mmCIF file of C-alpha atoms in Angstrom:
data_model
loop_
_atom_site.group_PDB
_atom_site.id
_atom_site.type_symbol
_atom_site.label_atom_id
_atom_site.label_comp_id
_atom_site.label_asym_id
_atom_site.label_seq_id
_atom_site.Cartn_x
_atom_site.Cartn_y
_atom_site.Cartn_z
ATOM 1 C CA MET N 23 0.000 0.000 0.000
ATOM 2 C CA LEU N 24 1.229 3.467 -0.889
ATOM 3 C CA PRO N 25 0.819 6.337 1.570
ATOM 4 C CA GLU N 26 -1.195 9.498 1.058
ATOM 5 C CA HIS N 27 0.454 12.850 1.760
ATOM 6 C CA GLN N 28 -1.529 15.647 3.368
ATOM 7 C CA PHE N 29 -0.679 19.201 4.385
ATOM 8 C CA ILE N 30 -2.578 20.883 7.228
ATOM 9 C CA CYS N 31 -2.241 24.489 8.343
ATOM 10 C CA CYS N 32 -1.854 24.786 12.122
ATOM 11 C CA ASP N 33 -1.916 28.436 13.216
ATOM 12 C CA GLY N 34 0.130 29.562 10.233
ATOM 13 C CA LEU N 35 2.492 26.578 10.077
ATOM 14 C CA GLU N 36 1.989 23.980 7.360
ATOM 15 C CA VAL N 37 2.349 20.448 8.731
ATOM 16 C CA HIS N 38 3.073 17.496 6.453
ATOM 17 C CA LEU N 39 1.495 14.119 7.202
ATOM 18 C CA THR N 40 2.267 10.739 5.701
ATOM 19 C CA CYS N 41 -0.951 8.729 6.090
ATOM 20 C CA TRP N 42 -1.357 4.996 5.560
ATOM 21 C CA GLY N 43 -4.524 2.887 5.372
ATOM 22 C CA HIS N 44 -8.219 3.738 5.248
ATOM 23 C CA PRO N 45 -9.412 6.918 6.994
ATOM 24 C CA GLN N 46 -12.386 5.020 8.461
ATOM 25 C CA ALA N 47 -10.135 2.579 10.337
ATOM 26 C CA PRO N 48 -9.132 3.240 13.976
ATOM 27 C CA ALA N 49 -6.559 6.026 14.109
ATOM 28 C CA LEU N 50 -2.960 5.377 15.094
ATOM 29 C CA VAL N 51 -0.550 8.310 15.428
ATOM 30 C CA LEU N 52 3.183 7.652 15.091
ATOM 31 C CA TRP N 53 5.203 10.699 16.196
ATOM 32 C CA HIS N 54 8.964 10.874 15.655
ATOM 33 C CA GLY N 55 11.932 12.082 17.713
ATOM 34 C CA LEU N 56 13.609 15.481 17.969
ATOM 35 C CA THR N 57 15.417 15.784 14.615
ATOM 36 C CA ARG N 58 13.705 12.974 12.773
ATOM 37 C CA THR N 59 10.663 12.873 10.447
ATOM 38 C CA GLY N 60 7.430 10.945 10.173
ATOM 39 C CA ARG N 61 9.019 8.847 7.426
ATOM 40 C CA ASP N 62 11.032 7.036 10.109
ATOM 41 C CA PHE N 63 7.945 4.856 10.593
ATOM 42 C CA ASP N 64 7.460 3.801 6.955
ATOM 43 C CA GLU N 65 8.013 0.097 7.585
ATOM 44 C CA LEU N 66 5.861 -0.094 10.716
ATOM 45 C CA ALA N 67 3.112 2.084 9.238
ATOM 46 C CA ARG N 68 2.933 -0.005 6.078
ATOM 47 C CA ASN N 69 2.568 -3.208 8.081
ATOM 48 C CA LEU N 70 -0.178 -1.758 10.277
ATOM 49 C CA SER N 71 -2.142 -0.060 7.510
ATOM 50 C CA ASP N 72 -4.412 -3.053 6.866
ATOM 51 C CA ARG N 73 -6.106 -2.496 10.249
ATOM 52 C CA TRP N 74 -5.290 1.081 11.233
ATOM 53 C CA TYR N 75 -5.373 4.544 9.751
ATOM 54 C CA VAL N 76 -1.736 5.404 10.470
ATOM 55 C CA ILE N 77 -0.812 9.092 10.683
ATOM 56 C CA CYS N 78 2.875 10.055 10.684
ATOM 57 C CA PRO N 79 3.360 13.828 11.042
ATOM 58 C CA ASP N 80 6.523 15.783 10.388
ATOM 59 C CA THR N 81 6.849 18.159 13.335
ATOM 60 C CA PRO N 82 7.284 21.776 12.177
ATOM 61 C CA GLY N 83 10.924 22.379 11.339
ATOM 62 C CA ARG N 84 11.407 18.794 10.166
ATOM 63 C CA GLY N 85 10.875 16.896 6.947
ATOM 64 C CA LEU N 86 8.367 18.586 4.634
ATOM 65 C CA SER N 87 6.683 20.629 7.359
ATOM 66 C CA GLN N 88 7.198 24.383 7.399
ATOM 67 C CA TRP N 89 10.074 25.995 9.266
ATOM 68 C CA SER N 90 9.177 28.567 11.901
ATOM 69 C CA GLN N 91 10.173 32.217 11.869
ATOM 70 C CA THR N 92 9.869 32.205 15.689
ATOM 71 C CA PRO N 93 11.610 28.982 16.749
ATOM 72 C CA GLU N 94 11.684 29.863 20.440
ATOM 73 C CA GLN N 95 7.850 29.921 20.343
ATOM 74 C CA ASP N 96 7.127 27.086 17.933
ATOM 75 C CA TYR N 97 9.827 24.487 18.656
ATOM 76 C CA ILE N 98 8.655 23.665 22.194
ATOM 77 C CA LEU N 99 6.559 20.855 23.666
ATOM 78 C CA PRO N 100 3.397 22.849 24.502
ATOM 79 C CA ARG N 101 3.253 24.097 20.919
ATOM 80 C CA TYR N 102 3.720 20.580 19.566
ATOM 81 C CA VAL N 103 0.828 19.345 21.722
ATOM 82 C CA ASP N 104 -1.351 22.132 20.361
ATOM 83 C CA ILE N 105 -0.349 21.217 16.810
ATOM 84 C CA ALA N 106 -1.202 17.571 17.511
ATOM 85 C CA ARG N 107 -4.692 18.599 18.633
ATOM 86 C CA GLN N 108 -5.150 20.659 15.464
ATOM 87 C CA VAL N 109 -3.981 17.792 13.255
ATOM 88 C CA LEU N 110 -6.459 15.375 14.845
ATOM 89 C CA SER N 111 -9.255 17.937 14.584
ATOM 90 C CA ALA N 112 -8.513 18.606 10.914
ATOM 91 C CA LEU N 113 -8.750 14.865 10.243
ATOM 92 C CA SER N 114 -11.988 14.584 12.306
ATOM 93 C CA ILE N 115 -10.323 12.131 14.688
ATOM 94 C CA SER N 116 -11.798 12.103 18.186
ATOM 95 C CA GLU N 117 -9.779 9.171 19.547
ATOM 96 C CA CYS N 118 -6.545 7.457 18.656
ATOM 97 C CA VAL N 119 -3.727 5.227 19.820
ATOM 98 C CA TRP N 120 -0.418 7.087 20.119
ATOM 99 C CA ILE N 121 3.081 5.686 19.573
ATOM 100 C CA GLY N 122 5.829 8.227 20.179
ATOM 101 C CA THR N 123 9.594 7.905 19.940
ATOM 102 C CA SER N 124 11.598 10.187 22.252
ATOM 103 C CA MET N 125 10.126 13.686 21.708
ATOM 104 C CA GLY N 126 7.046 12.059 20.187
ATOM 105 C CA GLY N 127 6.596 10.124 23.412
ATOM 106 C CA LEU N 128 6.753 13.333 25.472
ATOM 107 C CA ILE N 129 4.077 14.897 23.262
ATOM 108 C CA GLY N 130 1.973 11.785 23.762
ATOM 109 C CA MET N 131 2.397 11.928 27.555
ATOM 110 C CA LEU N 132 1.210 15.533 27.711
ATOM 111 C CA LEU N 133 -1.755 14.853 25.450
ATOM 112 C CA ALA N 134 -2.736 11.634 27.250
ATOM 113 C CA ALA N 135 -2.627 13.365 30.651
ATOM 114 C CA GLU N 136 -5.314 15.859 29.659
ATOM 115 C CA GLU N 137 -8.766 15.340 31.125
ATOM 116 C CA GLU N 138 -10.432 15.453 27.698
ATOM 117 C CA THR N 139 -7.761 13.472 25.870
ATOM 118 C CA PRO N 140 -8.187 11.806 22.484
ATOM 119 C CA VAL N 141 -5.467 9.267 23.383
ATOM 120 C CA ARG N 142 -6.981 5.860 24.185
ATOM 121 C CA ALA N 143 -3.650 4.051 24.561
ATOM 122 C CA LEU N 144 -0.050 5.253 24.652
ATOM 123 C CA LEU N 145 3.268 3.632 23.762
ATOM 124 C CA VAL N 146 6.362 5.648 24.687
ATOM 125 C CA ASN N 147 9.541 4.580 22.929
ATOM 126 C CA ASP N 148 12.707 5.139 24.970
ATOM 127 C CA VAL N 149 11.756 8.277 26.837
ATOM 128 C CA GLY N 150 10.528 9.101 30.319
ATOM 129 C CA PRO N 151 9.121 12.030 32.303
ATOM 130 C CA GLU N 152 12.637 13.031 33.398
ATOM 131 C CA LEU N 153 15.585 13.456 31.018
ATOM 132 C CA PRO N 154 19.214 13.097 32.158
ATOM 133 C CA GLU N 155 21.343 16.225 31.872
ATOM 134 C CA ASP N 156 24.213 14.376 30.166
ATOM 135 C CA ALA N 157 21.901 13.051 27.464
ATOM 136 C CA LEU N 158 20.385 16.501 26.895
ATOM 137 C CA GLN N 159 23.855 18.001 26.502
ATOM 138 C CA ARG N 160 24.772 15.287 23.994
ATOM 139 C CA ILE N 161 21.611 16.029 22.012
ATOM 140 C CA ARG N 162 22.191 19.779 22.016
ATOM 141 C CA THR N 163 25.741 19.242 20.779
ATOM 142 C CA TYR N 164 24.745 17.146 17.789
ATOM 143 C CA ILE N 165 21.813 19.333 16.697
ATOM 144 C CA SER N 166 24.049 22.414 16.836
ATOM 145 C CA VAL N 167 26.058 21.330 13.796
ATOM 146 C CA GLN N 168 24.575 20.174 10.507
ATOM 147 C CA PRO N 169 27.152 18.257 8.473
ATOM 148 C CA VAL N 170 27.298 18.628 4.697
ATOM 149 C CA PHE N 171 27.807 15.681 2.319
ATOM 150 C CA ARG N 172 28.830 15.666 -1.313
ATOM 151 C CA CYS N 173 26.558 12.711 -2.095
ATOM 152 C CA LEU N 174 23.709 10.742 -0.530
ATOM 153 C CA THR N 175 25.762 7.594 0.061
ATOM 154 C CA ALA N 176 28.171 9.636 2.194
ATOM 155 C CA LEU N 177 25.221 10.810 4.299
ATOM 156 C CA GLU N 178 24.037 7.200 4.588
ATOM 157 C CA THR N 179 27.447 6.133 5.902
ATOM 158 C CA TRP N 180 27.356 8.968 8.432
ATOM 159 C CA LEU N 181 23.874 7.947 9.627
ATOM 160 C CA LYS N 182 25.073 4.378 10.229
ATOM 161 C CA GLN N 183 27.888 5.699 12.405
ATOM 162 C CA VAL N 184 25.976 8.375 14.339
ATOM 163 C CA TYR N 185 22.864 6.261 14.877
ATOM 164 C CA VAL N 186 24.653 3.056 15.751
ATOM 165 C CA THR N 187 22.623 3.131 18.981
ATOM 166 C CA PHE N 188 19.536 2.347 16.862
ATOM 167 C CA GLY N 189 20.798 -1.230 16.859
ATOM 168 C CA PRO N 190 21.066 -3.665 13.941
ATOM 169 C CA ASN N 191 19.001 -2.674 10.916
ATOM 170 C CA SER N 192 18.993 -3.717 7.273
ATOM 171 C CA ASP N 193 20.875 -1.980 4.457
ATOM 172 C CA ALA N 194 17.496 -1.150 2.924
ATOM 173 C CA PHE N 195 16.501 0.643 6.128
ATOM 174 C CA TRP N 196 19.630 2.797 6.159
ATOM 175 C CA ARG N 197 19.255 3.680 2.465
ATOM 176 C CA ARG N 198 15.626 4.678 2.989
ATOM 177 C CA LEU N 199 16.581 6.650 6.118
ATOM 178 C CA ALA N 200 19.199 8.592 4.153
ATOM 179 C CA MET N 201 16.674 9.452 1.470
ATOM 180 C CA THR N 202 14.034 10.682 3.938
ATOM 181 C CA SER N 203 16.501 12.438 6.283
ATOM 182 C CA SER N 204 18.201 14.643 3.715
ATOM 183 C CA ARG N 205 17.695 17.899 1.835
ATOM 184 C CA ARG N 206 19.764 19.279 -1.018
ATOM 185 C CA LEU N 207 21.514 22.602 -0.568
ATOM 186 C CA PRO N 208 21.809 25.266 -3.321
ATOM 187 C CA ASP N 209 25.313 24.083 -4.239
ATOM 188 C CA GLY N 210 24.088 20.512 -4.798
ATOM 189 C CA THR N 211 25.436 18.998 -1.576
ATOM 190 C CA PHE N 212 23.248 17.309 1.037
ATOM 191 C CA THR N 213 22.520 18.047 4.680
ATOM 192 C CA LEU N 214 19.947 16.892 7.227
ATOM 193 C CA HIS N 215 16.226 17.531 6.852
ATOM 194 C CA TYR N 216 15.620 19.755 9.874
ATOM 195 C CA ASP N 217 15.785 23.442 10.724
ATOM 196 C CA PRO N 218 19.113 24.358 12.403
ATOM 197 C CA ALA N 219 17.127 26.841 14.526
ATOM 198 C CA LEU N 220 15.843 23.892 16.576
ATOM 199 C CA VAL N 221 18.833 24.509 18.819
ATOM 200 C CA ASP N 222 17.560 28.011 19.645
ATOM 201 C CA ALA N 223 14.679 26.551 21.638
ATOM 202 C CA PHE N 224 16.588 23.601 23.107
ATOM 203 C CA GLN N 225 17.607 24.398 26.660
ATOM 204 C CA VAL N 226 20.057 22.273 28.644
ATOM 205 C CA PRO N 227 19.338 22.279 32.389
ATOM 206 C CA SER N 228 21.733 23.805 34.885
ATOM 207 C CA ALA N 229 22.006 24.121 38.640
ATOM 208 C CA ASP N 230 20.212 27.463 38.440
ATOM 209 C CA GLN N 231 17.599 26.281 35.974
ATOM 210 C CA PRO N 232 16.834 22.551 36.354
ATOM 211 C CA ALA N 233 14.866 20.847 33.639
ATOM 212 C CA PRO N 234 11.120 20.536 34.219
ATOM 213 C CA THR N 235 9.778 17.007 34.529
ATOM 214 C CA LEU N 236 6.524 15.393 33.471
ATOM 215 C CA TRP N 237 6.026 13.173 36.518
ATOM 216 C CA PRO N 238 2.623 14.686 37.415
ATOM 217 C CA GLN N 239 1.425 14.205 33.842
ATOM 218 C CA TRP N 240 2.722 10.641 33.726
ATOM 219 C CA GLN N 241 0.885 9.793 36.931
ATOM 220 C CA ALA N 242 -2.317 11.397 35.611
ATOM 221 C CA ILE N 243 -2.540 9.143 32.523
ATOM 222 C CA ARG N 244 -5.442 6.692 32.702
ATOM 223 C CA CYS N 245 -5.202 4.825 29.408
ATOM 224 C CA PRO N 246 -3.326 1.556 28.677
ATOM 225 C CA LEU N 247 0.434 2.134 28.582
ATOM 226 C CA MET N 248 3.447 0.473 26.998
ATOM 227 C CA ILE N 249 7.071 1.492 27.600
ATOM 228 C CA ILE N 250 9.876 0.443 25.269
ATOM 229 C CA GLN N 251 13.439 0.908 26.506
ATOM 230 C CA GLY N 252 16.725 0.385 24.747
ATOM 231 C CA ALA N 253 18.836 -1.459 27.311
ATOM 232 C CA GLU N 254 21.851 0.754 26.461
ATOM 233 C CA SER N 255 19.866 4.010 26.353
ATOM 234 C CA ASP N 256 21.287 7.148 27.961
ATOM 235 C CA LEU N 257 17.889 8.882 27.782
ATOM 236 C CA LEU N 258 15.632 6.391 29.586
ATOM 237 C CA LEU N 259 17.697 5.248 32.555
ATOM 238 C CA PRO N 260 16.815 2.191 34.704
ATOM 239 C CA ALA N 261 15.953 4.357 37.733
ATOM 240 C CA THR N 262 13.559 6.446 35.632
ATOM 241 C CA LEU N 263 11.952 3.327 34.204
ATOM 242 C CA GLN N 264 11.509 1.905 37.702
ATOM 243 C CA ARG N 265 9.740 5.053 38.910
ATOM 244 C CA MET N 266 7.517 5.011 35.811
ATOM 245 C CA ARG N 267 6.481 1.461 36.671
ATOM 246 C CA THR N 268 5.839 2.384 40.294
ATOM 247 C CA LEU N 269 3.544 5.265 39.332
ATOM 248 C CA GLN N 270 1.847 3.277 36.558
ATOM 249 C CA PRO N 271 2.035 -0.370 37.684
ATOM 250 C CA GLN N 272 -0.301 -1.544 34.921
ATOM 251 C CA ALA N 273 2.099 -0.340 32.201
ATOM 252 C CA GLU N 274 3.662 -3.025 30.048
ATOM 253 C CA VAL N 275 7.442 -2.818 29.605
ATOM 254 C CA MET N 276 9.697 -4.097 26.847
ATOM 255 C CA THR N 277 13.476 -3.744 27.181
ATOM 256 C CA LEU N 278 15.538 -4.409 24.063
ATOM 257 C CA ASP N 279 19.066 -5.723 24.577
ATOM 258 C CA GLY N 280 21.964 -4.306 22.598
ATOM 259 C CA ILE N 281 20.080 -1.132 21.622
ATOM 260 C CA GLY N 282 20.491 2.422 22.868
ATOM 261 C CA HIS N 283 18.469 5.493 21.994
ATOM 262 C CA ALA N 284 16.204 4.796 20.292
ATOM 263 C CA PRO N 285 14.744 1.523 18.981
ATOM 264 C CA THR N 286 13.597 2.003 15.391
ATOM 265 C CA LEU N 287 10.483 -0.222 15.653
ATOM 266 C CA VAL N 288 11.475 -1.515 12.234
ATOM 267 C CA THR N 289 12.977 -4.972 12.837
ATOM 268 C CA ASP N 290 10.668 -7.979 12.597
ATOM 269 C CA ASP N 291 10.907 -8.704 16.324
ATOM 270 C CA GLN N 292 10.188 -5.127 17.386
ATOM 271 C CA GLN N 293 7.252 -4.852 14.995
ATOM 272 C CA ARG N 294 5.842 -8.176 16.147
ATOM 273 C CA ARG N 295 5.852 -7.034 19.763
ATOM 274 C CA VAL N 296 4.218 -3.703 18.899
ATOM 275 C CA VAL N 297 1.514 -5.556 16.960
ATOM 276 C CA GLN N 298 0.915 -7.869 19.924
ATOM 277 C CA TRP N 299 0.375 -4.862 22.195
ATOM 278 C CA LEU N 300 -1.988 -3.236 19.705
ATOM 279 C CA ASP N 301 -3.969 -6.477 19.347
ATOM 280 C CA GLN N 302 -4.574 -6.509 23.105
ATOM 281 C CA LEU N 303 -6.324 -3.144 22.781
ATOM 282 C CA SER N 304 -9.103 -4.429 20.530
ATOM 283 C CA VAL N 305 -11.590 -4.780 23.391
ATOM 284 C CA ARG N 306 -10.927 -1.235 24.644
ATOM 285 C CA PHE N 307 -10.595 0.356 21.208
ATOM 286 C CA PRO N 308 -13.097 -1.396 18.907
ATOM 287 C CA GLU N 309 -13.304 -0.849 15.198
ATOM 288 C CA ASP N 310 -16.350 0.996 13.845
#
């Protein structure tokens, strides 16, 4: 099945969606990480599109979505949550299942914690309500510099090295990732498909200004929960995972050995386990 591409205006910012499946099927939102795009989920979305209407947005400043002229206002979590609400409203979706990787998981937490939430079940992929300072500093460092490549295969090689923490993936995956992660510059070279101004809104905590946490929101969530953790992750630490389980004891947990931040949800085993979790939701989230 081929995807459909849609563009929705959210308060002056055009948001690109890659949508898979029939619009009358139950809605499943797949939201990507900080510098990634909705195309990261191509393999998973294609496999789920026979039963779900799978919506994969590009967050503003990424992929084919519009870049902001006011990044400090638009490249922040509360704004992303507002954009998510507008996307669902534009598609006439009143309820959905949400799968979010890293930043996409944080957006899902905030949305699911709302009293009038459209989220009927939430899977957070390698992220928790509290983010380690060392990991945030690492992230800020790598988004501060956008490398330039003379050809796409050079970018592909770079992705394999930088995202080695994604774990083992096929050559076809890395080639597709290079194609959907790149944009051509005026001189014909390639760079990454996100707005460098993302760093302007990305704050690293300090002793004077500690990072806010989402523990109250996590505790307030009342829908079925699934947590995926890369065993080698520096973003979702064991102590954070343990506290998440204490506050939400009904949450299912899947830890993936040999993988850091973040599992791609592309390998056969990872997809099989996601499908198993989704299948368990059929009683709580029936088809029309």
